[in-house]
Every structure is written in C-alpha cells, then in structure tokens.
Coordinates of C-alpha atoms in Angstrom, one line a residue:
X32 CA 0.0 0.0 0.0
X33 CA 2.6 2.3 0.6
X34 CA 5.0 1.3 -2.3
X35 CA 1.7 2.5 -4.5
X36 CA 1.3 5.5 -2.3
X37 CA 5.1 6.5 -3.6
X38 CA 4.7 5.6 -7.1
X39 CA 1.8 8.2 -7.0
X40 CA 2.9 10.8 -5.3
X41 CA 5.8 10.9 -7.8
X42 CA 3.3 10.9 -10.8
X43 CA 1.5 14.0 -9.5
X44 CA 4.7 15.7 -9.1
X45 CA 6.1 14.7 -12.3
X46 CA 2.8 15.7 -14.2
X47 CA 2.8 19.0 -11.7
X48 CA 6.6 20.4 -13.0
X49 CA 5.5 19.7 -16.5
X50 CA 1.9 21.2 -16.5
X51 CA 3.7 24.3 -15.0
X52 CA 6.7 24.5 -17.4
X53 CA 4.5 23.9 -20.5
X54 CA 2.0 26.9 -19.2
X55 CA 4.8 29.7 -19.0
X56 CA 6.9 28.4 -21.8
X57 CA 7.4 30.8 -24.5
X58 CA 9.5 31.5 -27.3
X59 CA 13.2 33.1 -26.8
X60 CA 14.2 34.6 -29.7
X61 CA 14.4 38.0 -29.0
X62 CA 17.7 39.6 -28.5
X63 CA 19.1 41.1 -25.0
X64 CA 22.9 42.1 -24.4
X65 CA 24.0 40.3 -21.1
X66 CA 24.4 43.3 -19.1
X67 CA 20.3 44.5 -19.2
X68 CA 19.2 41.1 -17.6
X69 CA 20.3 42.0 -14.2
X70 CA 17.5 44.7 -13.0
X71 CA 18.0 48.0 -11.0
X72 CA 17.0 45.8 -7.9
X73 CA 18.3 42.5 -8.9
X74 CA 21.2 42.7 -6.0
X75 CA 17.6 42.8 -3.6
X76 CA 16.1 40.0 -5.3
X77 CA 19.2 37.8 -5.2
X78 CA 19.6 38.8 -1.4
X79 CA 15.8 37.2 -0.9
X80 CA 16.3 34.5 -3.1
X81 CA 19.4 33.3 -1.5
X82 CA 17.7 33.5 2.1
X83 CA 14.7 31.6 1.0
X84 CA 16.8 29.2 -0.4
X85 CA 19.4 29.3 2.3
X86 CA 16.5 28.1 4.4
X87 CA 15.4 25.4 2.2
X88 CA 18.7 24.0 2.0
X89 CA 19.2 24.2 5.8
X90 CA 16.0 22.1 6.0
X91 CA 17.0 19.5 3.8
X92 CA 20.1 19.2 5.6
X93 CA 18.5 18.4 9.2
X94 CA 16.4 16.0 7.4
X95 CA 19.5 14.0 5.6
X96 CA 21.4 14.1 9.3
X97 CA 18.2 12.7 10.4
X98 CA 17.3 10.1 7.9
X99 CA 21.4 9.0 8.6
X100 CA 20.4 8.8 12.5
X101 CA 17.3 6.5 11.4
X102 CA 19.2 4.2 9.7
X103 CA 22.4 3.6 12.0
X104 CA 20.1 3.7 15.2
X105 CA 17.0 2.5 14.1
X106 CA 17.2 0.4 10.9
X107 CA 20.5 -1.3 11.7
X108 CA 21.5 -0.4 15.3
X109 CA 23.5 -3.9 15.7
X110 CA 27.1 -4.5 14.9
X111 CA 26.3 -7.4 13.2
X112 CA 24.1 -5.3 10.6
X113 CA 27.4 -3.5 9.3
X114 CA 26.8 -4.8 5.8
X115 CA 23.0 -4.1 5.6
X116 CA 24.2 0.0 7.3
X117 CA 26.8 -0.2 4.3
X118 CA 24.5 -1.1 1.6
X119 CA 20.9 1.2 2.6
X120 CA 23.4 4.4 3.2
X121 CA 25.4 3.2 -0.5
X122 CA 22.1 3.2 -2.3
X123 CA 20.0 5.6 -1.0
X124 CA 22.9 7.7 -2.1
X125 CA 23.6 6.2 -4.9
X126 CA 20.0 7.0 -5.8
X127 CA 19.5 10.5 -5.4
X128 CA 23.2 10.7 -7.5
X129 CA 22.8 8.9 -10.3
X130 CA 18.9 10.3 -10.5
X131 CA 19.9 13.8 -10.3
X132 CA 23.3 13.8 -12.6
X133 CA 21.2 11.6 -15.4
X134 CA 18.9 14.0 -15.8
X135 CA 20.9 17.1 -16.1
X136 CA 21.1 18.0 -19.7
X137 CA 17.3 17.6 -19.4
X138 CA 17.3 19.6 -16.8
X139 CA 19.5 22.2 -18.2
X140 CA 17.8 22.1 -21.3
X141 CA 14.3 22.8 -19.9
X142 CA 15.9 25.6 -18.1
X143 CA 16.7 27.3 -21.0
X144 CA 13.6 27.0 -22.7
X145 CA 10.5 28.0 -20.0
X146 CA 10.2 30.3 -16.8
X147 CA 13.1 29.7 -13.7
X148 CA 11.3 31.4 -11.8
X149 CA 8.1 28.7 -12.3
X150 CA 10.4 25.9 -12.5
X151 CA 12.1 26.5 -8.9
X152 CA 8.5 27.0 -7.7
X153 CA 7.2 24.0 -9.2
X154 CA 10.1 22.4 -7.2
X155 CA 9.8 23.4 -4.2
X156 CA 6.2 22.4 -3.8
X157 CA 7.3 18.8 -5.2
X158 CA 10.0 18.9 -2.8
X159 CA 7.4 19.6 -0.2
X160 CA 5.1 16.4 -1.1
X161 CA 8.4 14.3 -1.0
X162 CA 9.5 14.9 2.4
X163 CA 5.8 14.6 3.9
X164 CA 6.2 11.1 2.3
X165 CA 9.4 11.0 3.6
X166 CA 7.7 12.1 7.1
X167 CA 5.1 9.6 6.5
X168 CA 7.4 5.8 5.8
X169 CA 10.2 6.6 8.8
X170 CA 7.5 7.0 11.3
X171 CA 6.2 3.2 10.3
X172 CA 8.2 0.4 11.4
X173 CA 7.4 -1.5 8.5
X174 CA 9.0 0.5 5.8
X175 CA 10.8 -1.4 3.1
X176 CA 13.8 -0.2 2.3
X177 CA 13.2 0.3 -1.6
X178 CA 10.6 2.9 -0.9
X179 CA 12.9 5.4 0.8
X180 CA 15.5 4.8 -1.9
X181 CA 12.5 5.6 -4.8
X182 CA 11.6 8.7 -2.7
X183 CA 15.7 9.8 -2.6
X184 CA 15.9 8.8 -6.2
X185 CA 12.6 11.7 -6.9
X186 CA 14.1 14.1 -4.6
X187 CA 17.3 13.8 -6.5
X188 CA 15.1 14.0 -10.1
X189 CA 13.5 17.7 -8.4
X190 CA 17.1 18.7 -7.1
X191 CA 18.3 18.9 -10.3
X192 CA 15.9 20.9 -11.7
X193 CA 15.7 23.1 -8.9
X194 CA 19.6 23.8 -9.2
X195 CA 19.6 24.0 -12.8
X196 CA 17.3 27.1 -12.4
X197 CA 18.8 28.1 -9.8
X198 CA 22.4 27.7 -10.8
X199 CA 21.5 29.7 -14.2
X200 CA 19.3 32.6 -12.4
X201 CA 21.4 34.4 -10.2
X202 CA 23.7 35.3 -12.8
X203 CA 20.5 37.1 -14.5
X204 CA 20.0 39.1 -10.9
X205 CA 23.6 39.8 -9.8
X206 CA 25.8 42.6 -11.6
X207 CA 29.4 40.9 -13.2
X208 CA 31.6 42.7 -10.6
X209 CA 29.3 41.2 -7.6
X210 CA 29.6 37.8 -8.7
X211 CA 32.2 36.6 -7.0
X212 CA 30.5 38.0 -3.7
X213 CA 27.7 35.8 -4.8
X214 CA 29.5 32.7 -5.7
X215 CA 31.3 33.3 -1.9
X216 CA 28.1 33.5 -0.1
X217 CA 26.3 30.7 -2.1
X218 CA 29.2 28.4 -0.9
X219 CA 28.5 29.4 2.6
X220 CA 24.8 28.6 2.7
X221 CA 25.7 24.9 2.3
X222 CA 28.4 25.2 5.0
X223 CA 26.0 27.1 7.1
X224 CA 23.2 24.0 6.4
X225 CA 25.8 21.8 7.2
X226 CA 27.0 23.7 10.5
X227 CA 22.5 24.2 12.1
X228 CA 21.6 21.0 10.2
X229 CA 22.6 18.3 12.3
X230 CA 22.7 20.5 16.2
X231 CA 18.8 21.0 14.9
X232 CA 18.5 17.4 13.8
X233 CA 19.9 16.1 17.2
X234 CA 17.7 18.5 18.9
X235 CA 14.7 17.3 17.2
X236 CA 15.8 13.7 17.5
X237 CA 16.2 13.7 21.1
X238 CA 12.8 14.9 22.2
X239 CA 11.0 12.5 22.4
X240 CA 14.0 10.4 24.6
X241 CA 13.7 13.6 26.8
X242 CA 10.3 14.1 27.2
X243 CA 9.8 10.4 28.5
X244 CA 12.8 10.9 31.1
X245 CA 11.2 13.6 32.8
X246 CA 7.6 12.1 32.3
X247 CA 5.7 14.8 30.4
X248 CA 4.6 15.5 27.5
X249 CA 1.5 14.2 25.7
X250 CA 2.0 10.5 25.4
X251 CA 2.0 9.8 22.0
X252 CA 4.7 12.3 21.4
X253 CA 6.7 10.4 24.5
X254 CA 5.8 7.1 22.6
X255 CA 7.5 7.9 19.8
X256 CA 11.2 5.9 19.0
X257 CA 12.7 9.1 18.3
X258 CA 11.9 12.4 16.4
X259 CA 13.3 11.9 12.8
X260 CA 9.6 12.3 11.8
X261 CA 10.1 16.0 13.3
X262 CA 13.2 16.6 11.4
X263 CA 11.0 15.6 8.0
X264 CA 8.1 18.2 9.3
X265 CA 10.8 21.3 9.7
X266 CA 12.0 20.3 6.4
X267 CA 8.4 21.0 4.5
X268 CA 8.0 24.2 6.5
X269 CA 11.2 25.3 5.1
X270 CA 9.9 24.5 1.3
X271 CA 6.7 26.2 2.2
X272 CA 8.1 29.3 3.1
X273 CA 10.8 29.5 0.0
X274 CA 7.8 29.3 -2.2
X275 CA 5.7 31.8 -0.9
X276 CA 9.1 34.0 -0.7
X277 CA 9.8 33.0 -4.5
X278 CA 5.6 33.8 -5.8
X279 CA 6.7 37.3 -4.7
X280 CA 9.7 37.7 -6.7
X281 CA 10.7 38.6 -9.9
X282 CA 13.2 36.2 -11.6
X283 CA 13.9 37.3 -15.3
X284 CA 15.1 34.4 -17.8
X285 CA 17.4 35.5 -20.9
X286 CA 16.5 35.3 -23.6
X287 CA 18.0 33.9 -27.1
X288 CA 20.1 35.7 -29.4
X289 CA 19.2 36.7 -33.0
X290 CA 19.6 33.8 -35.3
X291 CA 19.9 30.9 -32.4
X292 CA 16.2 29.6 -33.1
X293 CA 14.3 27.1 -30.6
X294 CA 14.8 23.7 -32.1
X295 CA 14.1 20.6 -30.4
X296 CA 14.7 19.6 -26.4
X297 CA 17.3 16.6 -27.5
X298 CA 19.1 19.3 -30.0
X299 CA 19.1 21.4 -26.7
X300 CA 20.3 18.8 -24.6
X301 CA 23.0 18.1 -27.3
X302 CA 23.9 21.8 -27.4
X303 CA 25.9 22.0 -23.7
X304 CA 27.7 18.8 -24.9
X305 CA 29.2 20.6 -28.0
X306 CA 30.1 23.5 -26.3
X307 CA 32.3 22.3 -23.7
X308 CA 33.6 19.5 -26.4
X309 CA 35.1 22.5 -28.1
X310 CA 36.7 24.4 -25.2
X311 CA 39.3 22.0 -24.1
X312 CA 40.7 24.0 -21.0
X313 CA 36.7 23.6 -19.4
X314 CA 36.7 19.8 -20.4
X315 CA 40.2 20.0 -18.2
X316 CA 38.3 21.3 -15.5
X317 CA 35.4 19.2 -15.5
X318 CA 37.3 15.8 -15.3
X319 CA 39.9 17.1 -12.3
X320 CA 36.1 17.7 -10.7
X321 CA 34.9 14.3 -11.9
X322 CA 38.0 12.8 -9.9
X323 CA 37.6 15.4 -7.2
X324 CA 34.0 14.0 -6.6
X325 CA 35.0 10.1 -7.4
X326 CA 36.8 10.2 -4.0
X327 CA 34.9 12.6 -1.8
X328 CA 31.5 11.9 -2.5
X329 CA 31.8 8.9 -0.6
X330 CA 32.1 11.2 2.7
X331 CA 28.2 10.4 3.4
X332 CA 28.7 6.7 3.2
X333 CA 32.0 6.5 4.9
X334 CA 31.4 9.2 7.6
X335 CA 28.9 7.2 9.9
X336 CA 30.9 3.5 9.7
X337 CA 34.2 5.2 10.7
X338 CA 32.1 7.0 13.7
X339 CA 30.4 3.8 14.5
X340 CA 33.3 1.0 14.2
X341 CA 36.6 3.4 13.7
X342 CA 36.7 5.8 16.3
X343 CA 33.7 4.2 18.9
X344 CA 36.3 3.1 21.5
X345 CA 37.7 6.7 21.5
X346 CA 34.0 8.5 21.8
X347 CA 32.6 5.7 24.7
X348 CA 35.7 6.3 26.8
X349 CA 34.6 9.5 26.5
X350 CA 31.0 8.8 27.6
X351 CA 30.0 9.8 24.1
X352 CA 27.0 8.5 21.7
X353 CA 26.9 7.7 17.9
X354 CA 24.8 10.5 17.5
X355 CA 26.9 13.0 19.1
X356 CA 29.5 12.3 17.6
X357 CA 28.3 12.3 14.6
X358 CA 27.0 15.7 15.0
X359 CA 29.9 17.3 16.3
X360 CA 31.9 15.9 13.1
X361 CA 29.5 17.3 10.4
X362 CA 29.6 20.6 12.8
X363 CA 33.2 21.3 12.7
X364 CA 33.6 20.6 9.4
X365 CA 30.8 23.3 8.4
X366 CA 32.5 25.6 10.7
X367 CA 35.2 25.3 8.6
X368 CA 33.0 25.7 5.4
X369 CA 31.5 28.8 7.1
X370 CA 34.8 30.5 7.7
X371 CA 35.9 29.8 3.9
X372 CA 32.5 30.9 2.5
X373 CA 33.0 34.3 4.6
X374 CA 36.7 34.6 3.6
X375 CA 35.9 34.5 0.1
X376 CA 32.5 36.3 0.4
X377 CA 34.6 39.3 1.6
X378 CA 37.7 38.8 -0.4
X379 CA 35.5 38.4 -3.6
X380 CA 38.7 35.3 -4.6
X381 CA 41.5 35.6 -7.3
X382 CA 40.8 37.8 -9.8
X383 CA 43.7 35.9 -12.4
X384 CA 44.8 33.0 -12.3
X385 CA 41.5 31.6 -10.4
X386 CA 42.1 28.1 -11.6
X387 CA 44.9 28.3 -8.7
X388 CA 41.7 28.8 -6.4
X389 CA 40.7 25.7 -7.8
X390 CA 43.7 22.9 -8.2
X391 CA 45.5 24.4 -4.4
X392 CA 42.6 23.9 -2.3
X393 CA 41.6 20.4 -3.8
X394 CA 45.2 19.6 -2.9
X395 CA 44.5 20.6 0.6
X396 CA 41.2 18.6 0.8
X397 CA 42.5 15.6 -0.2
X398 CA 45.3 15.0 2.2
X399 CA 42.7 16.4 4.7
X400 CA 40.3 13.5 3.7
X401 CA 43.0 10.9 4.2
X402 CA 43.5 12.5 7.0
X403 CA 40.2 12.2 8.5
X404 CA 40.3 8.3 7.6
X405 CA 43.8 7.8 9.1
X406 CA 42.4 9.5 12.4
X407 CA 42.5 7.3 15.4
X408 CA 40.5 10.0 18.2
X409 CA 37.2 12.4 17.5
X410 CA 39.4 15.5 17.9
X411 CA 41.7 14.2 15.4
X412 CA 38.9 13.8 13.3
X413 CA 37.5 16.9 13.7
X414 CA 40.5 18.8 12.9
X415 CA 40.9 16.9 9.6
X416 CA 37.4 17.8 8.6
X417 CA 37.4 21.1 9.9
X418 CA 40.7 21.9 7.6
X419 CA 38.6 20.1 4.8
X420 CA 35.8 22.6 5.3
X421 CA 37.7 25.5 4.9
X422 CA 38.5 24.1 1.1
X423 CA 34.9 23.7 -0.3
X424 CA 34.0 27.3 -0.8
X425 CA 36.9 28.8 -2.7
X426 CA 37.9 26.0 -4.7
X427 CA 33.7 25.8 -5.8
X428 CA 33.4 30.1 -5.7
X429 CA 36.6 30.5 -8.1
X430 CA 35.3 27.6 -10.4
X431 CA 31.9 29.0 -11.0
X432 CA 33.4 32.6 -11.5
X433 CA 35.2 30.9 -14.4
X434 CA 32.3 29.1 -15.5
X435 CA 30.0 32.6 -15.6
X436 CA 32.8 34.3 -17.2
X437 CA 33.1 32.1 -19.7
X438 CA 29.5 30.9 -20.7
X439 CA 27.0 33.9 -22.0
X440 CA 24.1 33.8 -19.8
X441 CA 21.3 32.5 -22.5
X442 CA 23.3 29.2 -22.6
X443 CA 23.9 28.1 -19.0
X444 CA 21.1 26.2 -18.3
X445 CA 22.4 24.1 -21.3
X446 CA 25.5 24.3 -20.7
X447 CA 26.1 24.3 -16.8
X448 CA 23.9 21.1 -16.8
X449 CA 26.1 18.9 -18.9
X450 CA 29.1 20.9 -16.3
X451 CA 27.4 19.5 -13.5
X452 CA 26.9 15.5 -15.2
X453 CA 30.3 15.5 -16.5
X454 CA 32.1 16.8 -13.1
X455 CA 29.4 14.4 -10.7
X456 CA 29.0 11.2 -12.8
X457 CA 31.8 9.7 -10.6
X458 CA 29.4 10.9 -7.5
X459 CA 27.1 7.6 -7.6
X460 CA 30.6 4.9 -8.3
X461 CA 31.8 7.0 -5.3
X462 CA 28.9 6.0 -3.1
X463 CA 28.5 2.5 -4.0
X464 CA 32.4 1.7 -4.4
X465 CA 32.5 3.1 -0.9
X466 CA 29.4 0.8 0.4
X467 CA 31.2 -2.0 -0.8
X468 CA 34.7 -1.4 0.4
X469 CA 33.6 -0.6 3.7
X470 CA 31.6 -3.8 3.6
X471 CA 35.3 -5.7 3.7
X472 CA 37.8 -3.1 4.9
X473 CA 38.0 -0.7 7.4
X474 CA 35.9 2.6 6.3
X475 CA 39.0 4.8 7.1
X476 CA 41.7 2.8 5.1
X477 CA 39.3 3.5 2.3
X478 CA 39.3 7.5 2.9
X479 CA 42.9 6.8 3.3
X480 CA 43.4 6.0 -0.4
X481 CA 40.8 8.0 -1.6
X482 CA 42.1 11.7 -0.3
X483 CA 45.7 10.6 -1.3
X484 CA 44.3 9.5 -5.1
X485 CA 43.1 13.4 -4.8
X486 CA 46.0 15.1 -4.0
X487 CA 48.1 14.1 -6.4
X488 CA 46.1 14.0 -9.2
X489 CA 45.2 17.7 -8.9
X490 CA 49.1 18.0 -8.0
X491 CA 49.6 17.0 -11.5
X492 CA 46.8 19.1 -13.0
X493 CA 49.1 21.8 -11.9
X494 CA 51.3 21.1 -14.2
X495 CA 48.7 20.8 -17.1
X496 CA 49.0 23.6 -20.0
X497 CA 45.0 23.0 -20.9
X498 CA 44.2 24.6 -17.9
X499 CA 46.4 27.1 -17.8
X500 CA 44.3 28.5 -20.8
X501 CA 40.8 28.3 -19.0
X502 CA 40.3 32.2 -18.8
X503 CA 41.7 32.7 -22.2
X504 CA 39.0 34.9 -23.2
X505 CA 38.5 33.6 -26.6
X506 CA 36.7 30.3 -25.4
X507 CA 33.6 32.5 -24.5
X508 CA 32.9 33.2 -28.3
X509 CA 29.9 31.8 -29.3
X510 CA 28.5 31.4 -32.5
X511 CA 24.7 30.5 -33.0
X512 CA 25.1 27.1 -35.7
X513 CA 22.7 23.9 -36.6
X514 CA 23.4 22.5 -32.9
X515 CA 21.2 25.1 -31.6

C-alpha cells in the first residue's frame, strides 16, 4: 500500500513540474545584451532568493542528518548489521546521484527554454510532497527499504531541476563585478546548512527520549522511538516558506540571441555537450572535478561507519554517543565551510589565475580526507574535517566565476547542466564503491586511499598547460550554428 502510495505521489509531481513549465513556456528569440538582464534591484532580489533558499537548503540538511540517524540507530542499530548499514546508506545515495546527474542535460535544457522562476516554484512544492512522504514511511516500522531509496531517487530528479534554475538565475539578478560576492556567499549557505543541520536534527531527535525521562509531554509524542519524523516536518516548512518568498519575486530568464532559433529539447540537450567539447581547457576542469568527486563523494557513506566501528572506543571512553559524535563531526567541518564561504565572500577570490583557487585547495582537501580516515580520536577527526571545510567554498566560488565568465548567460542552463553531469558522474561509483569497500575493509583505510588518489592528481593538474588557458577569453565566443 505504501510502495503505491510513492509511485503516486511521484506521478503527480512529475505531471505537476511539466503542466507548470509547458503553461509559462514561451518563445526566446528576441535579443538582449547580457548586461540588461540584471534589473536596477536584482542585488535585492538575489539577497531574498538566497535566504529563502538558504533556508530550504538548511531544512533538507537536518532532514538528511536525520534520515542517517534512522538508519544507523534505528534500521540497523547492531554490529552485526554493518553490511545491511553499508548497503541502505550506498544506495539511498547512490540513488539521489545517479537520478539527479542523469537528468541534467534535461534539466539544463528545460531551463533554458520556460520560466526559472516557475520551474524553482514547481520544485519546491514537489520537494514539499516528498519529504511529507518521507515524514510519513520513517514514522512506520514497516517501511521497506526500496521505498525510501525511490523517494531519494525523486528528490534527487526535483534537485536537479531546482539547481539548474537556480544555478542559471542568479547570474540574470547579480551585476558581473558582484559575482564573485555571490558565488562566496552561495558556498557558505551549504556550509551554514551543514554547520545548524545536524545540532537541529539532534535536537529534534532527542525529544522524544527527553520528554519520557522527565515524564511529560503528551504521550504519544513520548511514545514515539525518536523524532526523525520532526526533522522531516521542519524540512516542509522550510519548502513552504521559500515558495511563498519565491511567488513574490521577480526572476527574469534570458532570452536567445538573434539567429539561435528554438529547435528541439534533444538538440538542446545536445547543445551543452558541444560547447564544452570545443573548449578543451573547461573539459580539463570538469574531469579534475569528476575525480575530485569520485573520491569525496563517498564522505556520506564513509562518515557514519568510521564514527560507528573506527573511532567508537575513543567516543565511549569518552561517555560519548553515535549521535553525538556524529554531530559534532559534520559541525566542525561546516564551521570550517563557514569561515571559507566568509573569507571568500569578503575577499571576492583571485581575480587571475583563479584556476589556482581551484587545483591548491583540492590539494588541501584531499590530504585532509585521508587524514580524516587515518584519524584514530574524534578530535583528530574533527580537525581533519574542519581543515577540509575550509576548502569547499573557494575551490567551488573560483570555479563558478570561471564558469559565468566564460559561458553567455542564454546558454547556461544548457550548458552548466552537462558541467554538473560530467564533473558528478563519478558521484554515484563513489557511493557504491565506498558501500562496498567498507563492507570488507576498514571505512577509514578506504578515505585513506581515496584523499591521497586526490591530492596528487590535482598536483599534476598543476602542471597541465590545458588549464592554464581556462580564462583565455576567446573560449567564451559563441557562435549561433545547426546545434542550436
């Protein structure tokens, strides 16, 4: 009954985001120069957008802490169930991955043909009916496991969509020279989700726990195993309120140039393909990010097994929990992500050379991650991840500033979709590669391997003359042909 109630809920959504795209879809062909998209108050606009969003994303993240919680505590709380904990954490991830970096040409093409304002509206009312399913199957003990991997696997498909407008918007709202102050501060809003996220989620969580200790509270609320289900329920308040922020906006979409006519969605789809086949410096870029995520996506999956089995004798002594632990981990290291995102916020990042910003900090990260999985105490831990933190924003701020540089606003729904499938198709071999070496080896002799693997390989991208060349601003020439 509930596997039918999921296959449902997905259809209405599905028939939802395309009823609403079709109705505000209209024809691009008129010309605009890049610089009379961003409005008089588009610095405003972005400034709401971003905290609507910001609070969206900071939702989602104390619902994934929780939904972790539930299935190392509650799923598979015994030692014994380390391979079943290793496989439901690999696929649920490996679910929303590969569902979300499949369909991003689509994505990226639909983008660039209807309203980004409707489509991240559209979005965040899917992504409302998915985590009130969500809410729904961890509150029963009888949940199958294949229904919260189909319900990751939708969230993942809305995701992408979401991002794509999202990703493609901002650049329409924000003047060129403020970029980089955008780029910095969208980088902290994930660090800042992963920083509240989980000290919310273990708030939430323990209520219930609490409430029965001191023997009040209304009983079925005592009664309950935990309160995942009330991390699920902050998570659709937060959708709720970034739509009704978002209906009140006003998000303008480029339009096409003169002679670049709308031809079909798979000739758009094929479009971002082309244009990054011919610029050989972004290609570069793209598949040191593909390697970048092949060994750190698995940070999800590996994260709660070394917690659990790695460093457990060093967080009991202590008089420690799992959940603790856990929480104080993904804490520090969003401090750290925090810290970089207001560095680089305020600095506003490299303004040559940026591919430096890139290749130097992934260097950092990756002995960071090994040193994370080499760890043997929670503070060692902690200051591995914390270091790792600092990393994210400005190698991701100075990549995207040479992204929008590079690619004319019109085409980067196209065109930053195919980015994001070639640079993340490693993300879903990273989750289930790491399910199933964890399954045999210890989790941190994996992390180990994987952060060294990233070190030197973008130590060697260093030395590569492609991207060298990224800025060179002759790659951003575009010239409307039959791929369009």
């Amino acid at each position: 009954m509930q596997a039918q109630h999921v296959v449902r809920v997905g259809q209405v959504i599905w028939r939802m985001c395309g009823a609403w795209g079709r109705a505000y879809a209209g024809r691009m062909t008129s010309p605009a120069a890049p610089e009379s998209l961003s409005p008089p108050d588009g610095w405003r606009t972005f400034l709401w957008l971003w905290g609507s969003q910001a609070l969206s994303v900071i939702g989602s993240a104390i619902a994934g802490f929780a939904f972790n919680i539930y299935l190392t505590q509650t799923r598979f709380p015994l030692a014994e169930q380390k391979p079943q904990l290793a496989a439901a954490l690999s696929l649920t991830a490996l679910a929303w991955a590969l569902t979300a970096t499949l369909l991003a040409p689509l994505a990226g093409a639909w983008t660039d043909r209807h309203d980004r304002r409707r489509i991240m509206l559209a979005c965040d009312v899917a992504g409302v009916a998915l985590t009130l399913g969500t809410l729904l199957l961890v509150g029963s003990a009888a949940t199958p496991l294949w229904a919260m991997v189909v319900l990751t696997a939708l969230m993942g498909a809305v995701s992408t969509f979401h991002g794509s407008a999202f990703d493609a918007s901002y650049t329409s709202l924000v003047p060129r020279e403020r970029l980089p102050r955008a780029n910095g501060m969208m980088q902290t809003v994930w660090s800042l989700a992963g920083l509240v996220g989980p000290a919310a989620a273990a708030l939430l969580i323990g209520v219930p726990a609490l409430l029965r200790e001191n023997g009040s509270g209304p009983a079925w609320l005592s009664g309950l195993h935990d309160g995942v289900p009330f991390a699920y329920a902050v998570d659709a308040v937060t959708f709720l309120v970034a739509v009704l922020i978002l209906s009140r906006l006003r998000v303008p979409s480029p339009v096409r140039r003169e002679g670049a006519g709308r031809g079909s969605l798979l000739a758009d789809m094929r479009f971002g393909w082309v244009f990054i086949g011919q610029r050989r410096p972004l290609l570069a870029l793209l598949l040191t990010f593909a390697v970048a995520n092949l060994c750190t996506s698995n940070l999800g999956v590996l994260e709660p097994l070394i917690v659990k089995f790695g460093l457990n004798g060093d967080w009991e002594a202590r008089g420690g929990t799992l959940q603790g632990t856990l929480a104080t981990l993904a804490v520090v290291q969003s401090v750290g992500g925090v810290l970089g995102g207001v560095l680089i916020s305020t600095w506003g990042g490299l303004k040559r050379n940026r591919v430096l910003g890139v290749l130097v900090p992934m260097i950092v990260s990756g002995l960071s991650f090994a040193a994370f999985g080499a760890a043997g105490t929670v503070l060692g831990a902690a200051a591995a991840l914390l270091v790792m933190g600092l990393t994210f924003p400005a190698m991701n701020a100075h990549s995207q500033s040479i992204w929008q540089s590079q690619v004319p606003p019109e085409l980067q729904g196209r065109v930053f979709s195919v980015r994001r499938l070639i640079a993340q198709f490693t993300s879903p071999a990273s989750s289930a590669l790491a399910g199933l070496l964890a399954a045999r080896y210890a989790p941190g002799g994996v992390a180990v391997a994987a952060g060294l693997t990233l070190a030197v390989v973008a130590g060697l991208q260093l030395l590569n003359p492609a991207l060298r060349r990224v800025e060179d601003p002759a790659l951003s020439g575009y010239a409307p042909s039959g791929t369009d």
